[in-house]
PDB file of C-alpha atoms and ligand atoms in Angstrom:
ATOM      1  CA  UNK A   1      37.270   8.530  20.105  1.00 96.00           C
ATOM      2  CA  UNK A   2      36.713  12.351  20.456  1.00 98.00           C
ATOM      3  CA  UNK A   3      38.371  14.734  18.128  1.00 98.00           C
ATOM      4  CA  UNK A   4      38.526  18.575  18.054  1.00 98.00           C
ATOM      5  CA  UNK A   5      38.830  20.101  14.648  1.00 98.00           C
ATOM      6  CA  UNK A   6      40.113  23.634  13.946  1.00 98.00           C
ATOM      7  CA  UNK A   7      40.938  25.567  10.780  1.00 98.00           C
ATOM      8  CA  UNK A   8      42.122  28.838   9.396  1.00 98.00           C
ATOM      9  CA  UNK A   9      44.035  29.974  12.551  1.00 98.00           C
ATOM     10  CA  UNK A  10      45.758  32.720  10.356  1.00 98.00           C
ATOM     11  CA  UNK A  11      48.530  33.622  12.851  1.00 98.00           C
ATOM     12  CA  UNK A  12      45.919  34.846  15.363  1.00 98.00           C
ATOM     13  CA  UNK A  13      47.552  33.694  18.611  1.00 98.00           C
ATOM     14  CA  UNK A  14      45.081  35.032  21.214  1.00 98.00           C
ATOM     15  CA  UNK A  15      42.224  33.248  19.169  1.00 98.00           C
ATOM     16  CA  UNK A  16      44.192  29.927  19.085  1.00 98.00           C
ATOM     17  CA  UNK A  17      44.942  30.119  22.771  1.00 98.00           C
ATOM     18  CA  UNK A  18      41.248  30.629  23.689  1.00 98.00           C
ATOM     19  CA  UNK A  19      40.297  27.654  21.445  1.00 98.00           C
ATOM     20  CA  UNK A  20      43.053  25.584  23.187  1.00 98.00           C
ATOM     21  CA  UNK A  21      41.801  26.541  26.592  1.00 98.00           C
ATOM     22  CA  UNK A  22      38.245  25.698  25.658  1.00 98.00           C
ATOM     23  CA  UNK A  23      39.167  22.350  24.212  1.00 98.00           C
ATOM     24  CA  UNK A  24      41.254  21.512  27.257  1.00 97.00           C
ATOM     25  CA  UNK A  25      38.051  20.980  29.093  1.00 96.00           C
ATOM     26  CA  UNK A  26      36.588  18.508  26.548  1.00 95.00           C
ATOM     27  CA  UNK A  27      38.911  15.454  27.029  1.00 93.00           C
ATOM     28  CA  UNK A  28      39.644  14.975  23.258  1.00 98.00           C
ATOM     29  CA  UNK A  29      41.831  12.313  22.106  1.00 98.00           C
ATOM     30  CA  UNK A  30      42.968  13.998  18.969  1.00 98.00           C
ATOM     31  CA  UNK A  31      43.242  17.594  17.454  1.00 98.00           C
ATOM     32  CA  UNK A  32      42.926  18.155  13.650  1.00 98.00           C
ATOM     33  CA  UNK A  33      43.873  21.429  11.839  1.00 98.00           C
ATOM     34  CA  UNK A  34      42.606  21.914   8.377  1.00 98.00           C
ATOM     35  CA  UNK A  35      45.272  24.484   7.279  1.00 98.00           C
ATOM     36  CA  UNK A  36      46.021  28.159   6.925  1.00 98.00           C
ATOM     37  CA  UNK A  37      47.957  28.378  10.104  1.00 98.00           C
ATOM     38  CA  UNK A  38      49.525  31.648   8.878  1.00 98.00           C
ATOM     39  CA  UNK A  39      48.831  34.670   6.955  1.00 97.00           C
ATOM     40  CA  UNK A  40      46.746  37.840   7.830  1.00 97.00           C
ATOM     41  CA  UNK A  41      47.668  37.818  11.443  1.00 98.00           C
ATOM     42  CA  UNK A  42      50.678  39.113  13.489  1.00 98.00           C
ATOM     43  CA  UNK A  43      52.000  35.905  15.164  1.00 98.00           C
ATOM     44  CA  UNK A  44      52.979  33.230  12.564  1.00 98.00           C
ATOM     45  CA  UNK A  45      55.865  31.565  14.356  1.00 98.00           C
ATOM     46  CA  UNK A  46      53.794  31.259  17.684  1.00 98.00           C
ATOM     47  CA  UNK A  47      50.911  29.745  15.906  1.00 98.00           C
ATOM     48  CA  UNK A  48      53.176  27.285  13.895  1.00 98.00           C
ATOM     49  CA  UNK A  49      54.745  26.175  17.142  1.00 98.00           C
ATOM     50  CA  UNK A  50      51.375  25.945  19.036  1.00 98.00           C
ATOM     51  CA  UNK A  51      49.845  23.850  16.231  1.00 98.00           C
ATOM     52  CA  UNK A  52      52.901  21.546  15.761  1.00 98.00           C
ATOM     53  CA  UNK A  53      52.853  20.959  19.493  1.00 98.00           C
ATOM     54  CA  UNK A  54      49.073  20.340  19.990  1.00 97.00           C
ATOM     55  CA  UNK A  55      47.597  19.122  16.908  1.00 98.00           C
ATOM     56  CA  UNK A  56      48.005  15.369  15.870  1.00 97.00           C
ATOM     57  CA  UNK A  57      47.046  15.928  12.235  1.00 98.00           C
ATOM     58  CA  UNK A  58      47.612  19.251  10.372  1.00 98.00           C
ATOM     59  CA  UNK A  59      46.997  20.193   6.764  1.00 98.00           C
ATOM     60  CA  UNK A  60      48.505  22.957   4.594  1.00 98.00           C
ATOM     61  CA  UNK A  61      46.392  25.772   3.250  1.00 98.00           C
ATOM     62  CA  UNK A  62      47.034  28.274   0.468  1.00 97.00           C
ATOM     63  CA  UNK A  63      48.365  30.857   2.907  1.00 97.00           C
ATOM     64  CA  UNK A  64      50.794  28.237   4.426  1.00 98.00           C
ATOM     65  CA  UNK A  65      52.127  27.563   0.987  1.00 97.00           C
ATOM     66  CA  UNK A  66      52.417  31.134   0.008  1.00 97.00           C
ATOM     67  CA  UNK A  67      54.399  31.782   3.139  1.00 97.00           C
ATOM     68  CA  UNK A  68      57.110  29.243   2.172  1.00 97.00           C
ATOM     69  CA  UNK A  69      57.185  30.381  -1.445  1.00 95.00           C
ATOM     70  CA  UNK A  70      55.126  27.366  -2.961  1.00 95.00           C
ATOM     71  CA  UNK A  71      52.398  29.730  -4.286  1.00 93.00           C
ATOM     72  CA  UNK A  72      53.148  33.023  -5.933  1.00 91.00           C
ATOM     73  CA  UNK A  73      51.793  36.136  -4.101  1.00 93.00           C
ATOM     74  CA  UNK A  74      50.201  37.341  -7.493  1.00 90.00           C
ATOM     75  CA  UNK A  75      47.495  34.676  -7.035  1.00 88.00           C
ATOM     76  CA  UNK A  76      46.199  36.568  -3.887  1.00 91.00           C
ATOM     77  CA  UNK A  77      44.186  39.703  -3.454  1.00 92.00           C
ATOM     78  CA  UNK A  78      46.411  42.720  -2.850  1.00 93.00           C
ATOM     79  CA  UNK A  79      45.727  43.008   0.887  1.00 93.00           C
ATOM     80  CA  UNK A  80      46.115  39.125   1.342  1.00 93.00           C
ATOM     81  CA  UNK A  81      49.338  39.412  -0.796  1.00 94.00           C
ATOM     82  CA  UNK A  82      50.737  42.254   1.420  1.00 94.00           C
ATOM     83  CA  UNK A  83      50.124  40.175   4.650  1.00 95.00           C
ATOM     84  CA  UNK A  84      51.598  36.910   3.021  1.00 95.00           C
ATOM     85  CA  UNK A  85      54.771  38.852   1.954  1.00 95.00           C
ATOM     86  CA  UNK A  86      55.063  40.079   5.329  1.00 97.00           C
ATOM     87  CA  UNK A  87      54.702  36.625   6.806  1.00 98.00           C
ATOM     88  CA  UNK A  88      57.287  35.259   4.413  1.00 97.00           C
ATOM     89  CA  UNK A  89      59.807  37.517   6.033  1.00 97.00           C
ATOM     90  CA  UNK A  90      58.803  36.616   9.537  1.00 97.00           C
ATOM     91  CA  UNK A  91      58.897  32.862   9.376  1.00 98.00           C
ATOM     92  CA  UNK A  92      61.753  31.236  11.216  1.00 98.00           C
ATOM     93  CA  UNK A  93      63.510  28.035  10.062  1.00 98.00           C
ATOM     94  CA  UNK A  94      61.419  25.851  12.265  1.00 98.00           C
ATOM     95  CA  UNK A  95      58.024  27.203  11.124  1.00 98.00           C
ATOM     96  CA  UNK A  96      59.089  26.965   7.465  1.00 98.00           C
ATOM     97  CA  UNK A  97      60.252  23.359   7.922  1.00 98.00           C
ATOM     98  CA  UNK A  98      56.884  22.555   9.768  1.00 98.00           C
ATOM     99  CA  UNK A  99      54.815  24.055   7.015  1.00 98.00           C
ATOM    100  CA  UNK A 100      56.837  22.484   4.097  1.00 98.00           C
ATOM    101  CA  UNK A 101      56.026  19.027   5.491  1.00 98.00           C
ATOM    102  CA  UNK A 102      52.170  19.337   5.509  1.00 98.00           C
ATOM    103  CA  UNK A 103      49.835  18.216   2.805  1.00 98.00           C
ATOM    104  CA  UNK A 104      46.576  19.919   1.935  1.00 98.00           C
ATOM    105  CA  UNK A 105      44.507  16.585   2.237  1.00 98.00           C
ATOM    106  CA  UNK A 106      44.139  13.522   4.486  1.00 98.00           C
ATOM    107  CA  UNK A 107      42.066  10.510   4.974  1.00 98.00           C
ATOM    108  CA  UNK A 108      41.923   9.230   8.623  1.00 96.00           C
ATOM    109  CA  UNK A 109      39.580   7.280  10.997  1.00 93.00           C
ATOM    110  CA  UNK A 110      36.776   7.256   8.452  1.00 91.00           C
ATOM    111  CA  UNK A 111      36.956  10.913   7.573  1.00 96.00           C
ATOM    112  CA  UNK A 112      38.210  12.862   4.491  1.00 98.00           C
ATOM    113  CA  UNK A 113      39.842  16.100   5.146  1.00 98.00           C
ATOM    114  CA  UNK A 114      40.795  18.825   2.731  1.00 98.00           C
ATOM    115  CA  UNK A 115      41.771  22.399   3.243  1.00 98.00           C
ATOM    116  CA  UNK A 116      39.777  23.469   0.132  1.00 98.00           C
ATOM    117  CA  UNK A 117      38.033  20.593  -1.539  1.00 96.00           C
ATOM    118  CA  UNK A 118      38.632  17.162  -3.172  1.00 96.00           C
ATOM    119  CA  UNK A 119      38.293  19.063  -6.614  1.00 95.00           C
ATOM    120  CA  UNK A 120      41.325  21.127  -5.701  1.00 94.00           C
ATOM    121  CA  UNK A 121      42.641  20.722  -2.106  1.00 96.00           C
ATOM    122  CA  UNK A 122      44.419  23.994  -1.730  1.00 94.00           C
ATOM    123  CA  UNK A 123      42.277  26.509  -3.564  1.00 91.00           C
ATOM    124  CA  UNK A 124      38.775  25.474  -4.126  1.00 92.00           C
ATOM    125  CA  UNK A 125      35.973  27.159  -1.950  1.00 93.00           C
ATOM    126  CA  UNK A 126      33.147  25.053  -0.800  1.00 94.00           C
ATOM    127  CA  UNK A 127      30.309  27.502  -0.631  1.00 89.00           C
ATOM    128  CA  UNK A 128      27.695  26.667  -3.538  1.00 89.00           C
ATOM    129  CA  UNK A 129      25.576  23.760  -3.986  1.00 88.00           C
ATOM    130  CA  UNK A 130      27.566  22.723  -7.054  1.00 91.00           C
ATOM    131  CA  UNK A 131      30.758  22.569  -5.044  1.00 93.00           C
ATOM    132  CA  UNK A 132      29.043  20.624  -2.258  1.00 93.00           C
ATOM    133  CA  UNK A 133      27.665  18.215  -4.690  1.00 91.00           C
ATOM    134  CA  UNK A 134      31.038  17.833  -6.250  1.00 94.00           C
ATOM    135  CA  UNK A 135      32.690  17.189  -2.885  1.00 95.00           C
ATOM    136  CA  UNK A 136      30.162  14.342  -2.055  1.00 94.00           C
ATOM    137  CA  UNK A 137      30.722  12.787  -5.659  1.00 95.00           C
ATOM    138  CA  UNK A 138      34.459  12.834  -5.201  1.00 97.00           C
ATOM    139  CA  UNK A 139      34.498  11.322  -1.630  1.00 97.00           C
ATOM    140  CA  UNK A 140      33.096   8.135   0.056  1.00 95.00           C
ATOM    141  CA  UNK A 141      33.187   8.547   3.792  1.00 94.00           C
ATOM    142  CA  UNK A 142      30.428   9.481   6.004  1.00 92.00           C
ATOM    143  CA  UNK A 143      32.110  12.656   7.096  1.00 96.00           C
ATOM    144  CA  UNK A 144      34.133  15.140   4.901  1.00 97.00           C
ATOM    145  CA  UNK A 145      35.918  17.956   6.585  1.00 98.00           C
ATOM    146  CA  UNK A 146      36.899  21.269   4.792  1.00 98.00           C
ATOM    147  CA  UNK A 147      38.244  24.578   5.814  1.00 98.00           C
ATOM    148  CA  UNK A 148      39.302  27.662   3.780  1.00 97.00           C
ATOM    149  CA  UNK A 149      35.907  29.479   3.418  1.00 97.00           C
ATOM    150  CA  UNK A 150      35.983  30.632   7.182  1.00 98.00           C
ATOM    151  CA  UNK A 151      32.209  30.007   7.266  1.00 97.00           C
ATOM    152  CA  UNK A 152      30.995  27.165   9.675  1.00 98.00           C
ATOM    153  CA  UNK A 153      28.950  25.050   7.580  1.00 96.00           C
ATOM    154  CA  UNK A 154      27.138  21.689   7.738  1.00 97.00           C
ATOM    155  CA  UNK A 155      25.468  20.186   4.625  1.00 96.00           C
ATOM    156  CA  UNK A 156      24.186  16.742   4.120  1.00 94.00           C
ATOM    157  CA  UNK A 157      23.157  14.399   1.268  1.00 81.00           C
ATOM    158  CA  UNK A 158      20.477  11.748   1.465  1.00 74.00           C
ATOM    159  CA  UNK A 159      18.204  11.893  -1.572  1.00 69.00           C
ATOM    160  CA  UNK A 160      18.681  15.558  -1.815  1.00 75.00           C
ATOM    161  CA  UNK A 161      21.106  18.265  -0.525  1.00 77.00           C
ATOM    162  CA  UNK A 162      20.223  20.157   2.671  1.00 79.00           C
ATOM    163  CA  UNK A 163      21.908  22.273   5.421  1.00 84.00           C
ATOM    164  CA  UNK A 164      23.698  25.477   5.526  1.00 89.00           C
ATOM    165  CA  UNK A 165      25.547  27.763   7.883  1.00 94.00           C
ATOM    166  CA  UNK A 166      26.243  26.152  11.337  1.00 96.00           C
ATOM    167  CA  UNK A 167      26.013  28.717  14.220  1.00 97.00           C
ATOM    168  CA  UNK A 168      27.476  27.854  17.603  1.00 97.00           C
ATOM    169  CA  UNK A 169      25.437  25.208  19.287  1.00 97.00           C
ATOM    170  CA  UNK A 170      24.494  23.381  16.007  1.00 97.00           C
ATOM    171  CA  UNK A 171      24.853  19.594  16.341  1.00 97.00           C
ATOM    172  CA  UNK A 172      24.702  16.922  13.412  1.00 94.00           C
ATOM    173  CA  UNK A 173      24.481  13.276  13.505  1.00 93.00           C
ATOM    174  CA  UNK A 174      26.428  11.518  10.785  1.00 87.00           C
ATOM    175  CA  UNK A 175      26.908   7.962   9.760  1.00 80.00           C
ATOM    176  CA  UNK A 176      23.483   7.256   8.287  1.00 82.00           C
ATOM    177  CA  UNK A 177      23.562  10.294   6.177  1.00 87.00           C
ATOM    178  CA  UNK A 178      26.794  11.725   4.682  1.00 92.00           C
ATOM    179  CA  UNK A 179      27.724  15.105   5.982  1.00 95.00           C
ATOM    180  CA  UNK A 180      30.218  17.816   4.803  1.00 96.00           C
ATOM    181  CA  UNK A 181      31.231  20.145   7.619  1.00 97.00           C
ATOM    182  CA  UNK A 182      33.441  23.164   7.801  1.00 98.00           C
ATOM    183  CA  UNK A 183      34.287  24.048  11.503  1.00 98.00           C
ATOM    184  CA  UNK A 184      34.732  27.741  10.612  1.00 98.00           C
ATOM    185  CA  UNK A 185      37.834  29.874  11.218  1.00 98.00           C
ATOM    186  CA  UNK A 186      39.791  30.267  14.612  1.00 98.00           C
ATOM    187  CA  UNK A 187      41.505  33.406  13.645  1.00 98.00           C
ATOM    188  CA  UNK A 188      39.471  35.359  11.124  1.00 98.00           C
ATOM    189  CA  UNK A 189      35.743  34.184  11.043  1.00 98.00           C
ATOM    190  CA  UNK A 190      33.773  35.641   8.160  1.00 97.00           C
ATOM    191  CA  UNK A 191      30.249  34.280   8.957  1.00 96.00           C
ATOM    192  CA  UNK A 192      29.223  37.224  11.152  1.00 97.00           C
ATOM    193  CA  UNK A 193      30.415  35.752  14.500  1.00 98.00           C
ATOM    194  CA  UNK A 194      33.632  37.190  15.433  1.00 98.00           C
ATOM    195  CA  UNK A 195      34.396  34.443  18.041  1.00 98.00           C
ATOM    196  CA  UNK A 196      36.968  31.809  17.501  1.00 98.00           C
ATOM    197  CA  UNK A 197      35.339  28.654  15.900  1.00 98.00           C
ATOM    198  CA  UNK A 198      36.007  24.999  16.511  1.00 98.00           C
ATOM    199  CA  UNK A 199      34.259  21.750  16.074  1.00 98.00           C
ATOM    200  CA  UNK A 200      33.824  18.743  18.490  1.00 98.00           C
ATOM    201  CA  UNK A 201      33.597  15.233  17.025  1.00 98.00           C
ATOM    202  CA  UNK A 202      32.556  11.931  18.618  1.00 97.00           C
ATOM    203  CA  UNK A 203      33.452   9.391  16.042  1.00 96.00           C
ATOM    204  CA  UNK A 204      31.983   6.652  17.997  1.00 95.00           C
ATOM    205  CA  UNK A 205      28.426   8.165  18.445  1.00 94.00           C
ATOM    206  CA  UNK A 206      28.607   9.737  14.952  1.00 94.00           C
ATOM    207  CA  UNK A 207      27.977  13.338  16.338  1.00 96.00           C
ATOM    208  CA  UNK A 208      29.431  16.875  15.680  1.00 96.00           C
ATOM    209  CA  UNK A 209      28.980  19.915  17.537  1.00 98.00           C
ATOM    210  CA  UNK A 210      29.975  23.486  16.482  1.00 98.00           C
ATOM    211  CA  UNK A 211      31.346  25.791  19.163  1.00 98.00           C
ATOM    212  CA  UNK A 212      32.606  29.459  19.568  1.00 98.00           C
ATOM    213  CA  UNK A 213      34.584  30.973  22.002  1.00 98.00           C
ATOM    214  CA  UNK A 214      35.412  34.640  22.820  1.00 98.00           C
ATOM    215  CA  UNK A 215      38.986  35.879  22.716  1.00 98.00           C
ATOM    216  CA  UNK A 216      40.800  39.317  23.142  1.00 97.00           C
ATOM    217  CA  UNK A 217      40.130  40.477  19.586  1.00 98.00           C
ATOM    218  CA  UNK A 218      41.536  43.890  20.608  1.00 98.00           C
ATOM    219  CA  UNK A 219      45.063  42.410  21.471  1.00 98.00           C
ATOM    220  CA  UNK A 220      45.437  40.836  18.142  1.00 98.00           C
ATOM    221  CA  UNK A 221      44.136  43.999  16.470  1.00 98.00           C
ATOM    222  CA  UNK A 222      46.715  46.171  18.396  1.00 98.00           C
ATOM    223  CA  UNK A 223      49.557  44.075  17.306  1.00 98.00           C
ATOM    224  CA  UNK A 224      48.552  44.090  13.737  1.00 98.00           C
ATOM    225  CA  UNK A 225      48.352  47.911  13.776  1.00 98.00           C
ATOM    226  CA  UNK A 226      51.771  47.991  15.540  1.00 98.00           C
ATOM    227  CA  UNK A 227      53.151  45.848  12.647  1.00 97.00           C
ATOM    228  CA  UNK A 228      51.226  48.130  10.084  1.00 96.00           C
ATOM    229  CA  UNK A 229      49.334  45.145   8.593  1.00 96.00           C
ATOM    230  CA  UNK A 230      46.654  46.218   6.329  1.00 95.00           C
ATOM    231  CA  UNK A 231      43.783  48.098   8.222  1.00 96.00           C
ATOM    232  CA  UNK A 232      41.089  46.195   6.450  1.00 96.00           C
ATOM    233  CA  UNK A 233      42.373  42.857   7.928  1.00 97.00           C
ATOM    234  CA  UNK A 234      42.479  44.515  11.374  1.00 97.00           C
ATOM    235  CA  UNK A 235      38.996  46.107  11.300  1.00 97.00           C
ATOM    236  CA  UNK A 236      37.260  42.903  10.031  1.00 97.00           C
ATOM    237  CA  UNK A 237      38.294  40.884  13.164  1.00 98.00           C
ATOM    238  CA  UNK A 238      35.898  42.595  15.429  1.00 96.00           C
ATOM    239  CA  UNK A 239      32.932  42.205  13.052  1.00 95.00           C
ATOM    240  CA  UNK A 240      33.578  38.564  11.945  1.00 96.00           C
ATOM    241  CA  UNK A 241      33.304  39.287   8.253  1.00 94.00           C
TER     242      UNK A 241
HETATM  243 ZN1   ZN B 301      42.042  30.802   5.351  1.00 82.11          ZN
END
């Protein structure tokens, strides 16, 4: 069983299409999305439709919930709130219905999946050793998948905690040791690599591989500027921060 895992698409359709094209050469059986399909980017409806059609499992993130009114915009930073407010107005009824039926966590094929973390599936950021420790303590499976931070990460626990950022090409073996992984973000990477991120899992072999693919960043940026989305959100895309 081979699975591709994506997260934090953030309405960046060109990034999503590039990932989809790259994964189409990989012969995967399933595609899982860890949430935040919308928010920040210019094409929320196209991304909802593509994820709905392509992904066999899909979680809801904080931006998805804000976009359909389940979370108040006051809980977001001013620029994130501005983009979330814009997204709310753009969503068509199909996207709204799709997002309304998603949950922020899942447990499938020997993996536990969260947008945030098991402490708080929607909002919690798994960055620190404390958060990683808590995530292992609250889960049982050999592989735990999280999104939300936009940093590709691989951390493990045997008798102590180890791991860290997972740049493109990083591979891990899970099963004997427990691993916590974050595939990174498709549509708004923040770990210094602006390319769209995804993860390939071989569940039978117990292997995970972190990958990145170039996409037309400038096309997404041009659309965002045309729509007068916040310039800070536009500028960060080509730097991956
Ligand atoms: Zn996100």
